[in-house]
């Protein structure tokens, strides 16, 4: 039985298989419409979510399966003090697979050690978000036609942004990736990502505070929200929240085929005036998220 807690739980070959499977699902949805008949997905969301939870649920419904779960900790027994481990054992009695989001780093890992069914990490604190990474890889592949030879700029809250941490991890598997890390000095990428990921795999990366100076080089710009819920004080959040606001003006020096990505939700980081720009990919990411999660559920449930 396999769980997905960290993107490195999957080999590069397995990621490629999932991306191919998602493409096949997009091309032939009817082929998959009954694959998970009689199976249940439990969505255990201890933190807010729109896309991740609903895309998991839509994915399971489109596979012919069913969904149960909760969307806030207040309505689960964790509000009475139940441990994540006990919740995982309990849900294993009712469902076939779990997707869990939790504010504590490592909670889905703990759940996976106790559950008797596969557990998918749907975001753990400021740590990891592997299914967003699969979504992002599918989007890059569909937009660029490749997963190597590009320059990507991550911009915004690189300290707490779990989607950035997981995607950087995944990109170490592909050839000739150059990374710009664009953030205010208070929100730089954690040291452990530099040591254990970027330096360890000899990835070319540069840290900067200036988005516009690197814009002409970028093939992909990955914008992120400043993660308000992870701040210790509101004053710091207010000071930093509008550090980067992408406007049409700032794109004048950008490549014509730049892909503008964002895991969403957006607060102020991308002006709505960019939404109609053909380079905007963030709503395509939303849709891709459903298909790649369909592929993942099939894999972890070992459905042929
Ligand atoms: C992200 C998350 O939850 O980490 N959202 C998502 O899952 N698409 C990004 C964010 O909350 O900023």
mmCIF file of C-alpha atoms and ligand atoms in Angstrom:
data_model
loop_
_atom_site.group_PDB
_atom_site.id
_atom_site.type_symbol
_atom_site.label_atom_id
_atom_site.label_comp_id
_atom_site.label_asym_id
_atom_site.label_seq_id
_atom_site.Cartn_x
_atom_site.Cartn_y
_atom_site.Cartn_z
ATOM 1 C CA UNK A 1 0.000 0.000 0.000
ATOM 2 C CA UNK A 2 1.391 3.379 -1.051
ATOM 3 C CA UNK A 3 0.779 6.851 0.305
ATOM 4 C CA UNK A 4 1.873 10.198 -1.152
ATOM 5 C CA UNK A 5 3.303 12.410 1.583
ATOM 6 C CA UNK A 6 6.293 13.964 -0.185
ATOM 7 C CA UNK A 7 6.791 14.379 -3.927
ATOM 8 C CA UNK A 8 9.939 12.237 -3.555
ATOM 9 C CA UNK A 9 7.723 9.287 -2.641
ATOM 10 C CA UNK A 10 7.247 9.022 -6.412
ATOM 11 C CA UNK A 11 10.046 8.159 -8.811
ATOM 12 C CA UNK A 12 10.527 10.276 -11.908
ATOM 13 C CA UNK A 13 9.141 7.399 -13.969
ATOM 14 C CA UNK A 14 6.034 7.248 -11.797
ATOM 15 C CA UNK A 15 5.517 10.994 -12.171
ATOM 16 C CA UNK A 16 5.826 10.639 -15.939
ATOM 17 C CA UNK A 17 3.290 7.792 -15.865
ATOM 18 C CA UNK A 18 0.856 9.935 -13.851
ATOM 19 C CA UNK A 19 1.245 12.807 -16.322
ATOM 20 C CA UNK A 20 0.582 10.432 -19.237
ATOM 21 C CA UNK A 21 -2.401 8.944 -17.435
ATOM 22 C CA UNK A 22 -3.837 12.436 -16.832
ATOM 23 C CA UNK A 23 -3.480 13.175 -20.551
ATOM 24 C CA UNK A 24 -5.334 9.969 -21.370
ATOM 25 C CA UNK A 25 -8.090 10.856 -18.907
ATOM 26 C CA UNK A 26 -8.420 14.290 -20.540
ATOM 27 C CA UNK A 27 -8.682 12.656 -23.975
ATOM 28 C CA UNK A 28 -10.961 9.747 -22.963
ATOM 29 C CA UNK A 29 -12.934 10.644 -19.836
ATOM 30 C CA UNK A 30 -15.652 8.026 -20.472
ATOM 31 C CA UNK A 31 -13.044 5.241 -20.259
ATOM 32 C CA UNK A 32 -12.512 6.133 -16.605
ATOM 33 C CA UNK A 33 -16.023 7.000 -15.499
ATOM 34 C CA UNK A 34 -16.627 3.755 -13.566
ATOM 35 C CA UNK A 35 -13.085 2.833 -12.547
ATOM 36 C CA UNK A 36 -13.633 3.589 -8.862
ATOM 37 C CA UNK A 37 -17.196 2.360 -8.573
ATOM 38 C CA UNK A 38 -17.842 1.272 -4.992
ATOM 39 C CA UNK A 39 -14.721 3.055 -3.654
ATOM 40 C CA UNK A 40 -14.755 5.908 -1.183
ATOM 41 C CA UNK A 41 -12.405 8.857 -0.812
ATOM 42 C CA UNK A 42 -12.299 10.599 2.580
ATOM 43 C CA UNK A 43 -11.316 14.269 2.482
ATOM 44 C CA UNK A 44 -10.049 15.271 5.940
ATOM 45 C CA UNK A 45 -9.421 19.005 5.785
ATOM 46 C CA UNK A 46 -8.229 20.625 9.001
ATOM 47 C CA UNK A 47 -7.415 23.844 7.092
ATOM 48 C CA UNK A 48 -9.345 25.922 4.550
ATOM 49 C CA UNK A 49 -9.351 24.842 0.913
ATOM 50 C CA UNK A 50 -11.359 25.423 -2.236
ATOM 51 C CA UNK A 51 -9.438 23.896 -5.137
ATOM 52 C CA UNK A 52 -7.592 21.067 -3.477
ATOM 53 C CA UNK A 53 -10.579 19.602 -1.660
ATOM 54 C CA UNK A 54 -13.107 20.150 -4.433
ATOM 55 C CA UNK A 55 -10.750 18.850 -7.114
ATOM 56 C CA UNK A 56 -10.168 15.687 -5.092
ATOM 57 C CA UNK A 57 -13.913 15.268 -4.662
ATOM 58 C CA UNK A 58 -14.677 16.013 -8.321
ATOM 59 C CA UNK A 59 -11.892 13.591 -9.308
ATOM 60 C CA UNK A 60 -13.423 10.770 -7.268
ATOM 61 C CA UNK A 61 -16.931 11.459 -8.590
ATOM 62 C CA UNK A 62 -15.642 11.445 -12.183
ATOM 63 C CA UNK A 63 -14.103 8.041 -11.495
ATOM 64 C CA UNK A 64 -17.510 6.768 -10.396
ATOM 65 C CA UNK A 65 -16.585 6.685 -6.708
ATOM 66 C CA UNK A 66 -17.991 8.355 -3.640
ATOM 67 C CA UNK A 67 -16.735 10.925 -1.186
ATOM 68 C CA UNK A 68 -17.091 11.515 2.544
ATOM 69 C CA UNK A 69 -15.258 13.756 4.972
ATOM 70 C CA UNK A 70 -15.090 17.130 6.659
ATOM 71 C CA UNK A 71 -13.870 20.537 5.578
ATOM 72 C CA UNK A 72 -12.970 22.087 8.922
ATOM 73 C CA UNK A 73 -11.451 20.710 12.091
ATOM 74 C CA UNK A 74 -14.209 22.296 14.203
ATOM 75 C CA UNK A 75 -16.710 19.781 12.828
ATOM 76 C CA UNK A 76 -14.491 16.739 13.492
ATOM 77 C CA UNK A 77 -13.478 15.044 16.739
ATOM 78 C CA UNK A 78 -10.132 16.830 16.630
ATOM 79 C CA UNK A 79 -12.113 19.667 18.257
ATOM 80 C CA UNK A 80 -12.586 17.275 21.195
ATOM 81 C CA UNK A 81 -8.875 16.504 21.311
ATOM 82 C CA UNK A 82 -8.656 13.383 19.160
ATOM 83 C CA UNK A 83 -5.200 12.724 17.702
ATOM 84 C CA UNK A 84 -4.507 12.625 13.971
ATOM 85 C CA UNK A 85 -3.412 9.010 14.429
ATOM 86 C CA UNK A 86 -6.744 7.957 15.953
ATOM 87 C CA UNK A 87 -8.658 9.866 13.279
ATOM 88 C CA UNK A 88 -6.663 8.017 10.602
ATOM 89 C CA UNK A 89 -7.385 4.590 12.126
ATOM 90 C CA UNK A 90 -11.068 5.491 12.390
ATOM 91 C CA UNK A 91 -11.401 6.711 8.817
ATOM 92 C CA UNK A 92 -9.639 3.567 7.577
ATOM 93 C CA UNK A 93 -12.766 1.687 8.722
ATOM 94 C CA UNK A 94 -15.013 3.760 6.470
ATOM 95 C CA UNK A 95 -13.054 4.722 3.343
ATOM 96 C CA UNK A 96 -10.570 3.335 0.809
ATOM 97 C CA UNK A 97 -8.258 6.348 0.530
ATOM 98 C CA UNK A 98 -7.654 9.574 2.463
ATOM 99 C CA UNK A 99 -6.725 13.074 1.281
ATOM 100 C CA UNK A 100 -5.627 15.101 4.307
ATOM 101 C CA UNK A 101 -4.749 18.758 4.783
ATOM 102 C CA UNK A 102 -3.435 19.872 8.150
ATOM 103 C CA UNK A 103 -1.817 23.016 9.597
ATOM 104 C CA UNK A 104 0.870 20.941 11.330
ATOM 105 C CA UNK A 105 3.901 19.877 9.318
ATOM 106 C CA UNK A 106 4.086 16.084 9.320
ATOM 107 C CA UNK A 107 0.465 15.379 10.291
ATOM 108 C CA UNK A 108 -0.349 13.480 7.059
ATOM 109 C CA UNK A 109 2.841 11.435 7.567
ATOM 110 C CA UNK A 110 1.678 10.461 11.060
ATOM 111 C CA UNK A 111 -1.732 9.576 9.617
ATOM 112 C CA UNK A 112 -0.117 7.395 6.933
ATOM 113 C CA UNK A 113 1.804 5.447 9.577
ATOM 114 C CA UNK A 114 -1.427 4.512 11.367
ATOM 115 C CA UNK A 115 -3.967 4.256 8.553
ATOM 116 C CA UNK A 116 -4.566 0.954 6.818
ATOM 117 C CA UNK A 117 -5.451 2.783 3.571
ATOM 118 C CA UNK A 118 -3.387 5.159 1.366
ATOM 119 C CA UNK A 119 -3.010 8.731 2.635
ATOM 120 C CA UNK A 120 -2.417 11.668 0.328
ATOM 121 C CA UNK A 121 -0.859 14.826 1.759
ATOM 122 C CA UNK A 122 -3.088 17.669 0.547
ATOM 123 C CA UNK A 123 -0.864 20.284 2.211
ATOM 124 C CA UNK A 124 0.862 20.184 5.620
ATOM 125 C CA UNK A 125 1.541 23.571 7.174
ATOM 126 C CA UNK A 126 4.344 25.495 5.469
ATOM 127 C CA UNK A 127 6.007 22.240 4.439
ATOM 128 C CA UNK A 128 4.835 20.300 1.369
ATOM 129 C CA UNK A 129 2.004 20.052 -1.120
ATOM 130 C CA UNK A 130 2.839 17.200 -3.517
ATOM 131 C CA UNK A 131 -0.461 17.075 -5.413
ATOM 132 C CA UNK A 132 -0.165 20.762 -6.271
ATOM 133 C CA UNK A 133 3.256 19.881 -7.645
ATOM 134 C CA UNK A 134 1.774 17.175 -9.862
ATOM 135 C CA UNK A 135 -0.771 19.769 -11.008
ATOM 136 C CA UNK A 136 2.011 22.244 -11.743
ATOM 137 C CA UNK A 137 4.090 19.677 -13.643
ATOM 138 C CA UNK A 138 1.096 18.737 -15.784
ATOM 139 C CA UNK A 139 0.485 22.417 -16.488
ATOM 140 C CA UNK A 140 4.123 23.079 -17.421
ATOM 141 C CA UNK A 141 4.171 20.022 -19.677
ATOM 142 C CA UNK A 142 0.946 21.035 -21.414
ATOM 143 C CA UNK A 143 1.964 24.682 -21.798
ATOM 144 C CA UNK A 144 5.634 24.245 -22.695
ATOM 145 C CA UNK A 145 5.642 20.757 -24.140
ATOM 146 C CA UNK A 146 8.589 19.807 -21.919
ATOM 147 C CA UNK A 147 9.756 19.479 -18.338
ATOM 148 C CA UNK A 148 13.379 20.423 -18.975
ATOM 149 C CA UNK A 149 15.370 23.363 -20.363
ATOM 150 C CA UNK A 150 13.596 26.301 -18.823
ATOM 151 C CA UNK A 151 14.081 29.212 -16.489
ATOM 152 C CA UNK A 152 11.483 29.557 -13.726
ATOM 153 C CA UNK A 153 11.027 32.414 -11.273
ATOM 154 C CA UNK A 154 9.306 31.739 -7.947
ATOM 155 C CA UNK A 155 7.973 35.006 -6.580
ATOM 156 C CA UNK A 156 6.417 35.973 -3.239
ATOM 157 C CA UNK A 157 6.347 34.039 0.016
ATOM 158 C CA UNK A 158 9.047 31.442 -0.515
ATOM 159 C CA UNK A 159 9.442 30.856 3.208
ATOM 160 C CA UNK A 160 5.983 29.507 3.972
ATOM 161 C CA UNK A 161 4.802 28.646 0.466
ATOM 162 C CA UNK A 162 4.553 24.850 0.556
ATOM 163 C CA UNK A 163 3.721 24.587 -3.144
ATOM 164 C CA UNK A 164 7.080 26.195 -3.949
ATOM 165 C CA UNK A 165 8.978 23.779 -1.698
ATOM 166 C CA UNK A 166 7.426 20.718 -3.311
ATOM 167 C CA UNK A 167 7.788 21.972 -6.884
ATOM 168 C CA UNK A 168 11.472 22.843 -6.395
ATOM 169 C CA UNK A 169 11.989 19.322 -5.067
ATOM 170 C CA UNK A 170 10.386 17.832 -8.158
ATOM 171 C CA UNK A 171 12.286 20.036 -10.601
ATOM 172 C CA UNK A 172 15.632 18.635 -9.428
ATOM 173 C CA UNK A 173 14.766 15.513 -11.431
ATOM 174 C CA UNK A 174 14.705 17.348 -14.756
ATOM 175 C CA UNK A 175 17.564 18.636 -16.904
ATOM 176 C CA UNK A 176 18.782 22.194 -17.300
ATOM 177 C CA UNK A 177 16.404 24.043 -14.974
ATOM 178 C CA UNK A 178 17.446 27.506 -13.845
ATOM 179 C CA UNK A 179 15.646 28.983 -10.852
ATOM 180 C CA UNK A 180 15.197 32.566 -9.695
ATOM 181 C CA UNK A 181 13.971 32.937 -6.122
ATOM 182 C CA UNK A 182 12.292 36.341 -5.899
ATOM 183 C CA UNK A 183 11.123 37.413 -2.444
ATOM 184 C CA UNK A 184 11.427 40.055 0.233
ATOM 185 C CA UNK A 185 14.382 39.273 2.520
ATOM 186 C CA UNK A 186 11.981 38.250 5.321
ATOM 187 C CA UNK A 187 10.372 35.567 3.136
ATOM 188 C CA UNK A 188 13.345 33.849 1.512
ATOM 189 C CA UNK A 189 13.393 30.128 0.824
ATOM 190 C CA UNK A 190 14.237 28.029 3.934
ATOM 191 C CA UNK A 191 17.898 27.026 4.363
ATOM 192 C CA UNK A 192 16.999 23.336 4.296
ATOM 193 C CA UNK A 193 15.653 23.663 0.757
ATOM 194 C CA UNK A 194 18.916 25.287 -0.312
ATOM 195 C CA UNK A 195 21.096 22.698 1.429
ATOM 196 C CA UNK A 196 19.143 19.517 0.918
ATOM 197 C CA UNK A 197 17.641 20.233 -2.473
ATOM 198 C CA UNK A 198 19.169 23.032 -4.560
ATOM 199 C CA UNK A 199 22.816 22.631 -3.563
ATOM 200 C CA UNK A 200 22.632 18.888 -3.217
ATOM 201 C CA UNK A 201 21.413 18.473 -6.784
ATOM 202 C CA UNK A 202 23.566 21.282 -8.193
ATOM 203 C CA UNK A 203 20.643 23.330 -9.430
ATOM 204 C CA UNK A 204 21.505 26.770 -10.745
ATOM 205 C CA UNK A 205 19.625 29.293 -8.616
ATOM 206 C CA UNK A 206 19.794 32.980 -7.797
ATOM 207 C CA UNK A 207 18.063 34.897 -5.023
ATOM 208 C CA UNK A 208 16.831 38.414 -5.653
ATOM 209 C CA UNK A 209 14.275 40.925 -4.438
ATOM 210 C CA UNK A 210 13.743 42.427 -7.900
ATOM 211 C CA UNK A 211 11.124 40.773 -10.089
ATOM 212 C CA UNK A 212 11.429 43.170 -13.014
ATOM 213 C CA UNK A 213 15.164 42.735 -13.447
ATOM 214 C CA UNK A 214 14.836 38.994 -14.072
ATOM 215 C CA UNK A 215 11.552 39.120 -15.991
ATOM 216 C CA UNK A 216 13.101 39.013 -19.518
ATOM 217 C CA UNK A 217 14.818 35.700 -18.760
ATOM 218 C CA UNK A 218 11.828 33.810 -17.444
ATOM 219 C CA UNK A 219 9.987 31.038 -19.289
ATOM 220 C CA UNK A 220 7.732 30.502 -16.275
ATOM 221 C CA UNK A 221 6.740 32.918 -13.536
ATOM 222 C CA UNK A 222 5.273 31.181 -10.477
ATOM 223 C CA UNK A 223 3.562 33.787 -8.307
ATOM 224 C CA UNK A 224 2.504 33.027 -4.723
ATOM 225 C CA UNK A 225 0.368 34.579 -2.011
ATOM 226 C CA UNK A 226 1.915 35.825 1.225
ATOM 227 C CA UNK A 227 0.773 33.116 3.674
ATOM 228 C CA UNK A 228 -1.022 35.209 6.266
ATOM 229 C CA UNK A 229 -1.997 32.227 8.460
ATOM 230 C CA UNK A 230 1.654 31.298 9.056
ATOM 231 C CA UNK A 231 2.738 34.731 10.343
ATOM 232 C CA UNK A 232 3.370 35.335 14.012
ATOM 233 C CA UNK A 233 2.112 38.879 13.871
ATOM 234 C CA UNK A 234 -0.345 40.732 11.683
ATOM 235 C CA UNK A 235 1.834 43.853 11.379
ATOM 236 C CA UNK A 236 4.520 41.884 9.510
ATOM 237 C CA UNK A 237 1.899 40.397 7.224
ATOM 238 C CA UNK A 238 0.474 43.828 6.414
ATOM 239 C CA UNK A 239 3.930 45.204 5.716
ATOM 240 C CA UNK A 240 4.835 42.343 3.370
ATOM 241 C CA UNK A 241 1.568 41.338 1.731
ATOM 242 C CA UNK A 242 1.842 43.582 -1.291
ATOM 243 C CA UNK A 243 5.556 43.131 -1.899
ATOM 244 C CA UNK A 244 4.847 41.947 -5.443
ATOM 245 C CA UNK A 245 1.840 42.818 -7.533
ATOM 246 C CA UNK A 246 2.039 41.631 -11.123
ATOM 247 C CA UNK A 247 0.476 44.190 -13.471
ATOM 248 C CA UNK A 248 0.398 44.331 -17.299
ATOM 249 C CA UNK A 249 3.039 47.048 -17.103
ATOM 250 C CA UNK A 250 5.534 44.721 -15.447
ATOM 251 C CA UNK A 251 5.088 42.217 -18.261
ATOM 252 C CA UNK A 252 6.330 44.544 -20.996
ATOM 253 C CA UNK A 253 9.816 43.015 -20.831
ATOM 254 C CA UNK A 254 8.525 39.423 -20.463
ATOM 255 C CA UNK A 255 8.827 36.707 -23.092
ATOM 256 C CA UNK A 256 5.906 36.351 -25.474
ATOM 257 C CA UNK A 257 5.462 32.723 -24.404
ATOM 258 C CA UNK A 258 5.941 33.248 -20.677
ATOM 259 C CA UNK A 259 3.683 30.964 -18.603
ATOM 260 C CA UNK A 260 2.261 32.813 -15.597
ATOM 261 C CA UNK A 261 1.357 30.321 -12.884
ATOM 262 C CA UNK A 262 -0.106 30.625 -9.385
ATOM 263 C CA UNK A 263 -1.428 27.805 -7.194
ATOM 264 C CA UNK A 264 -4.233 30.144 -6.098
ATOM 265 C CA UNK A 265 -5.926 31.559 -4.060
ATOM 266 C CA UNK A 266 -4.782 34.935 -5.341
ATOM 267 C CA UNK A 267 -5.054 37.914 -3.045
ATOM 268 C CA UNK A 268 -3.351 40.914 -4.684
ATOM 269 C CA UNK A 269 -0.319 39.363 -6.329
ATOM 270 C CA UNK A 270 -1.721 39.235 -9.848
ATOM 271 C CA UNK A 271 -3.822 42.060 -11.205
ATOM 272 C CA UNK A 272 -7.105 40.814 -12.671
ATOM 273 C CA UNK A 273 -6.125 42.781 -15.790
ATOM 274 C CA UNK A 274 -3.757 39.879 -16.562
ATOM 275 C CA UNK A 275 -6.468 37.218 -16.504
ATOM 276 C CA UNK A 276 -7.211 37.612 -20.217
ATOM 277 C CA UNK A 277 -3.549 37.606 -21.208
ATOM 278 C CA UNK A 278 -2.899 34.330 -23.096
ATOM 279 C CA UNK A 279 0.144 33.836 -20.876
ATOM 280 C CA UNK A 280 -2.025 33.490 -17.757
ATOM 281 C CA UNK A 281 -2.162 29.784 -16.830
ATOM 282 C CA UNK A 282 -3.509 29.824 -13.286
ATOM 283 C CA UNK A 283 -7.058 28.834 -14.115
ATOM 284 C CA UNK A 284 -5.743 26.094 -16.400
ATOM 285 C CA UNK A 285 -3.830 24.812 -13.379
ATOM 286 C CA UNK A 286 -7.120 24.539 -11.507
ATOM 287 C CA UNK A 287 -8.574 22.237 -14.154
ATOM 288 C CA UNK A 288 -5.384 20.203 -14.549
ATOM 289 C CA UNK A 289 -5.519 19.583 -10.791
ATOM 290 C CA UNK A 290 -8.639 17.497 -11.165
ATOM 291 C CA UNK A 291 -7.206 15.263 -13.893
ATOM 292 C CA UNK A 292 -3.893 14.598 -12.196
ATOM 293 C CA UNK A 293 -5.712 13.740 -8.953
ATOM 294 C CA UNK A 294 -7.847 11.265 -10.896
ATOM 295 C CA UNK A 295 -4.629 9.655 -12.134
ATOM 296 C CA UNK A 296 -3.194 9.621 -8.611
ATOM 297 C CA UNK A 297 -6.275 8.060 -7.025
ATOM 298 C CA UNK A 298 -6.211 5.291 -9.674
ATOM 299 C CA UNK A 299 -2.543 4.632 -8.958
ATOM 300 C CA UNK A 300 -2.803 4.525 -5.175
ATOM 301 C CA UNK A 301 -5.939 2.368 -5.286
ATOM 302 C CA UNK A 302 -4.127 0.115 -7.771
ATOM 303 C CA UNK A 303 -6.998 0.269 -10.231
ATOM 304 C CA UNK A 304 -6.020 -1.085 -13.650
HETATM 305 C C1 LIG B 1 -2.029 26.551 -1.996
HETATM 306 C C2 LIG B 1 -1.916 25.898 -0.636
HETATM 307 O O1 LIG B 1 -2.903 25.555 -0.010
HETATM 308 O O2 LIG B 1 -0.781 25.727 -0.237
HETATM 309 N N1 LIG B 1 -3.295 26.465 -2.532
HETATM 310 C C3 LIG B 1 -3.657 25.336 -3.216
HETATM 311 O O3 LIG B 1 -3.682 24.250 -2.680
HETATM 312 N N2 LIG B 1 -3.943 25.455 -4.504
HETATM 313 C C4 LIG B 1 -1.472 27.919 -2.030
HETATM 314 C C5 LIG B 1 -1.918 28.922 -1.006
HETATM 315 O O4 LIG B 1 -2.725 28.644 -0.141
HETATM 316 O O5 LIG B 1 -1.423 30.045 -1.116
#
